[in-house]
Structures are given as C-alpha cells and as structure tokens.
Tab-separated table of C-alpha atoms in Angstrom:
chain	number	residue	atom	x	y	z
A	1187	UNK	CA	99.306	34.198	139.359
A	1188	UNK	CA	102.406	34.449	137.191
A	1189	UNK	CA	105.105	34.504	139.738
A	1190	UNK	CA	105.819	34.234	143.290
A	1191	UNK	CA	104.221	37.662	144.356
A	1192	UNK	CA	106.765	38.016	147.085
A	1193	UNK	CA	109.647	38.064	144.266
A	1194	UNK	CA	108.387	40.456	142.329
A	1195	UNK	CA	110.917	43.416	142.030
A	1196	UNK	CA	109.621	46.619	144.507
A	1197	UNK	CA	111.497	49.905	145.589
A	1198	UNK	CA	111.350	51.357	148.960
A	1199	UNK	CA	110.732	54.916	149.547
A	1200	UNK	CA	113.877	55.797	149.867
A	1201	UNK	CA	115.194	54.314	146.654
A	1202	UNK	CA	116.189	50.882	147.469
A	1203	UNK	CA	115.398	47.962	145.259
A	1204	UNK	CA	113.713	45.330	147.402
A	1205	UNK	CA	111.477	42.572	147.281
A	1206	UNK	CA	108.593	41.401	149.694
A	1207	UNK	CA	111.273	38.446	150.405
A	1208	UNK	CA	113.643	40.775	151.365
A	1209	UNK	CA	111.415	42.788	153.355
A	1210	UNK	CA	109.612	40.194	155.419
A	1211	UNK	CA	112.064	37.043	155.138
A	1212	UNK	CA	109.623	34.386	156.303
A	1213	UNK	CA	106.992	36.608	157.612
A	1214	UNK	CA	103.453	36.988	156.724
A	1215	UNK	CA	103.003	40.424	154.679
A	1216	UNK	CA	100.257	42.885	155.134
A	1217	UNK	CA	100.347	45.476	152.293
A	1218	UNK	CA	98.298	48.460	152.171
A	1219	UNK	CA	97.986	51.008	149.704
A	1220	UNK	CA	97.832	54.134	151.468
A	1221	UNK	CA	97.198	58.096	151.223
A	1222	UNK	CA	98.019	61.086	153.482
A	1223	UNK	CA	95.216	63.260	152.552
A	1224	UNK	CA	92.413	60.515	152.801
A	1225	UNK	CA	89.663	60.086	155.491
A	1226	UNK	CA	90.680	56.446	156.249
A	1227	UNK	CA	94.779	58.076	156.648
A	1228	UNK	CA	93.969	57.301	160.641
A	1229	UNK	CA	94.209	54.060	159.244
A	1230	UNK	CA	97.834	54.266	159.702
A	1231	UNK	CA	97.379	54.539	163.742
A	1232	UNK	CA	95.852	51.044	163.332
A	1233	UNK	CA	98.594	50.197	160.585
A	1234	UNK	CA	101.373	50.453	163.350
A	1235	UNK	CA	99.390	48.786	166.099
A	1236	UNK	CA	99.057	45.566	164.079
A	1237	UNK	CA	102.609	45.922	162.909
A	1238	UNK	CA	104.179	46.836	166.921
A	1239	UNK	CA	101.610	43.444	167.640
A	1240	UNK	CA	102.462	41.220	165.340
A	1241	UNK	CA	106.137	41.988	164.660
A	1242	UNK	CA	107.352	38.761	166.305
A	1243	UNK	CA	104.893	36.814	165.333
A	1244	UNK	CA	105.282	36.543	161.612
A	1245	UNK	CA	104.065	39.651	160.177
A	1246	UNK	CA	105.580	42.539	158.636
A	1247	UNK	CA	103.355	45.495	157.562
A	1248	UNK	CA	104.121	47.477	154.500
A	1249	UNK	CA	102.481	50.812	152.671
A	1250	UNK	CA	102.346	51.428	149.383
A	1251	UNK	CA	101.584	55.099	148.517
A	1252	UNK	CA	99.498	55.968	145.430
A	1253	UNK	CA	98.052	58.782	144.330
A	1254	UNK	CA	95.324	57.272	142.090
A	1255	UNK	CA	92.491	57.791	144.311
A	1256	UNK	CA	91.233	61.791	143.802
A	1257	UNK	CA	94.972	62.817	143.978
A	1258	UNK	CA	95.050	62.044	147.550
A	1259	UNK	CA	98.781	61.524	148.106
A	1260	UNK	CA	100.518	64.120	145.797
A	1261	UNK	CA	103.805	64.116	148.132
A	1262	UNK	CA	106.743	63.048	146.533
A	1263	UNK	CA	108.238	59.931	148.719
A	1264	UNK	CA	110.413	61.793	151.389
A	1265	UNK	CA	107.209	63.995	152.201
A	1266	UNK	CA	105.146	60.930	152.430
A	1267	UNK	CA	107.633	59.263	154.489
A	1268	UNK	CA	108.251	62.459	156.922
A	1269	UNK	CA	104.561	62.369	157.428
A	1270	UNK	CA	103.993	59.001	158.123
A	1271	UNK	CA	107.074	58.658	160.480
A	1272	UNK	CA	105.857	62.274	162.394
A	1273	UNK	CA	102.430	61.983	162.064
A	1274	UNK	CA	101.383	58.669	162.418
A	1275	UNK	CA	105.014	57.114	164.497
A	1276	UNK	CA	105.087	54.691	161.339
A	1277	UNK	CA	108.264	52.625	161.510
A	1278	UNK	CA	107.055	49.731	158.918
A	1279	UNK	CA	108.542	49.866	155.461
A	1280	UNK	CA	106.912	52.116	152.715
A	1281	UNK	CA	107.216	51.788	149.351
A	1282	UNK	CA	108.210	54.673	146.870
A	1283	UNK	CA	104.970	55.811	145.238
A	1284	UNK	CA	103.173	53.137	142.559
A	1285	UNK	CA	99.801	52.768	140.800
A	1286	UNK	CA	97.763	50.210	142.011
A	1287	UNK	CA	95.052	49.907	138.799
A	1288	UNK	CA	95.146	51.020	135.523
A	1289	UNK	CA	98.038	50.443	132.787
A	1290	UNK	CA	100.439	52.149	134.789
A	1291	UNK	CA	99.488	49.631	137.389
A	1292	UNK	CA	102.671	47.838	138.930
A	1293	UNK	CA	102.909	44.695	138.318
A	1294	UNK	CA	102.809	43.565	142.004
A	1295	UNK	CA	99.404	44.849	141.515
A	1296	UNK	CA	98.305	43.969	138.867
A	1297	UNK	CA	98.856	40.393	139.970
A	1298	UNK	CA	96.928	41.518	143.420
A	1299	UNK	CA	94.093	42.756	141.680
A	1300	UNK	CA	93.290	39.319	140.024
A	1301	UNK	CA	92.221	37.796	144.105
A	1302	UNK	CA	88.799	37.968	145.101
A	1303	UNK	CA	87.413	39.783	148.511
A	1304	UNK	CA	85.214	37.935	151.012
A	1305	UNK	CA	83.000	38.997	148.589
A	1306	UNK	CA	84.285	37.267	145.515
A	1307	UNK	CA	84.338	40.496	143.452
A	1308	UNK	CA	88.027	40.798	142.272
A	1309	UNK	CA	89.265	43.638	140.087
A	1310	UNK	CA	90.418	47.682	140.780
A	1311	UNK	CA	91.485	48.482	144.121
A	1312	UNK	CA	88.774	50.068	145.609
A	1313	UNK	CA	89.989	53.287	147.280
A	1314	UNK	CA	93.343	53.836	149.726
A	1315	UNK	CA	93.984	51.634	152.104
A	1316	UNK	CA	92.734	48.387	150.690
A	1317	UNK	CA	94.575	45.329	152.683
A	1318	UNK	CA	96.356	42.319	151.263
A	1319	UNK	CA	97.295	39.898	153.488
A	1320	UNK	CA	100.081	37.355	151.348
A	1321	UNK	CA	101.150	34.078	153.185
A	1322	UNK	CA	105.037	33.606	153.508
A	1323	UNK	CA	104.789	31.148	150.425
A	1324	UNK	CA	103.741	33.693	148.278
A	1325	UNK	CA	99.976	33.353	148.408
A	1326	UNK	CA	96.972	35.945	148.744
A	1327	UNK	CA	95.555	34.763	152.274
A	1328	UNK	CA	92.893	37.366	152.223
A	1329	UNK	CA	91.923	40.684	150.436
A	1330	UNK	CA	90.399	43.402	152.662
A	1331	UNK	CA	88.357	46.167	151.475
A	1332	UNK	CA	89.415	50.028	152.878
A	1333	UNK	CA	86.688	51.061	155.048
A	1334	UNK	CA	87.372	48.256	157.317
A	1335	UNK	CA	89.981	49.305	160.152
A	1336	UNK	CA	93.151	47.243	160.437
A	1337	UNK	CA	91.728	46.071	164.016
A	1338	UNK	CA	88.353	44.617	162.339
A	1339	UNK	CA	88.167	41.270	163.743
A	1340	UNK	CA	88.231	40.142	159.798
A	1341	UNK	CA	91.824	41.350	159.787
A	1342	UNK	CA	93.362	40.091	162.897
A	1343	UNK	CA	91.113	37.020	162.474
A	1344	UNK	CA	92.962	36.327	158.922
A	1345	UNK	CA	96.515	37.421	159.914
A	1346	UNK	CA	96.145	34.857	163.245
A	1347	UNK	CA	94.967	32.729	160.741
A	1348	UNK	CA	98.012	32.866	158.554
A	1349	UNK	CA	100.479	32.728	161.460
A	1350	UNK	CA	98.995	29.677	163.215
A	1351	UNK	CA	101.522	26.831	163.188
C-alpha cells in the first residue's frame, strides 16, 4: 500500500470532501460498493443492521456507489441517496459515485483492489456490494466477496475481530 488508506482524499454524496479519518475517527470502517438496481441491493437492509449494531462499538459503515457493474446504479448522487435513505432507512455515509476497477478506478480503490479475499485471489472488484473491512490504523482486516450477506458469520466474525480490545 502507498498511503494510509484512511487518508486518502474521498467526497461524500453530497459534495463534501472527506476522508475515511474524518468519517470514522477511530472506528473500524466497513466500505461497500453498492448499486440500487442490483439483486444483492437488499444488501443494504443488512448494511444498516450492522451499522445500527455496531455503531458504538467501533464501526462505521460506508457505501460507495458505482455504476461499473451492467450499469446498475445510473442515478446521479441525490437519487442514489433519496433511495437509499427511503428505501432502505440508510443513515450511514455514502459516497458520491466512483469507479471501483479499471483506469478510472479511484485511487482508494485501486489501493483496495491490491488485498487478497479468504481466497487469496486479489484483483477487480467482483460485482456490487463487495465488503472491505479496514482496521482504524489504516489496514485491510478482511476483503469480502458480494454474494455473502453483511450478517454472514464471516463478516461479523471479522468486524468482532477488529474491534476486540
């Protein structure tokens, strides 16, 4: 890794410059690319539960909208946000829309992309609503394929994980 993921430069879906840093403070950081027109968008229900759980415990939850995968979030970021707030009750921050692979990918990504899964296959993001679990110090605790829910014993196993003192 190049630099402290957490410092690299972000912007919120509402326009704000932000960091993970600023986002989280000392909290754990789940970060999901997601995708309102997607069979795994229910993921979202399971998004919120985790964040609601886990809030003061140590971890913040944050999307990150793309579009990348078969056009499958075309919005532009105050539909995505309305949708995610009415739809789903999301109240964890979202990102303004970014490219998770590819040459357009941001760089936040394109550092993410170097961690192996459980697997140890690194490389593209798979599909929407691939996980990334990243330690307060700036470390990639676990990667987390999309087809497994966000209350998969592999997730909540990893994030307890991470916030154990």
């Amino acid at each position: 890794m190049t630099e402290n993921l957490r410092d690299i430069e972000l912007t919120l879906n509402d326009g704000t410059p932000t960091t993970l840093n600023t986002l989280a403070g000392s909290d754990a950081v789940l970060l999901v690319n997601t995708a309102s027109k997607c069979g795994l968008t229910v993921q979202y229900e399971g998004l919120q539960a985790l964040a609601d759980e886990y809030a003061g415990k140590g971890l913040t939850v944050v999307g990150a909208p793309c579009n990348q995968s078969n056009g499958q979030e075309p919005g532009t970021d105050e539909e995505i946000r309305d949708f995610a707030c009415t739809r789903y009750n999301v109240s964890f921050p979202l990102l303004s829309k970014l490219e998770v692979n590819g040459p357009g990918a941001h760089p936040l990504y394109k550092e993410l992309t170097t961690v192996p899964d459980s697997d140890g296959e690194a490389g593209d993001v798979a599909w929407n609503f691939e996980k990334f679990l990243i330690t307060p110090d700036g470390a990639v605790a676990a990667r987390i394929r999309p087809k497994t829910e966000p209350q998969d014993p592999a997730v909540t196993e990893a994030i307890e994980t991470v916030l154990a003192p």
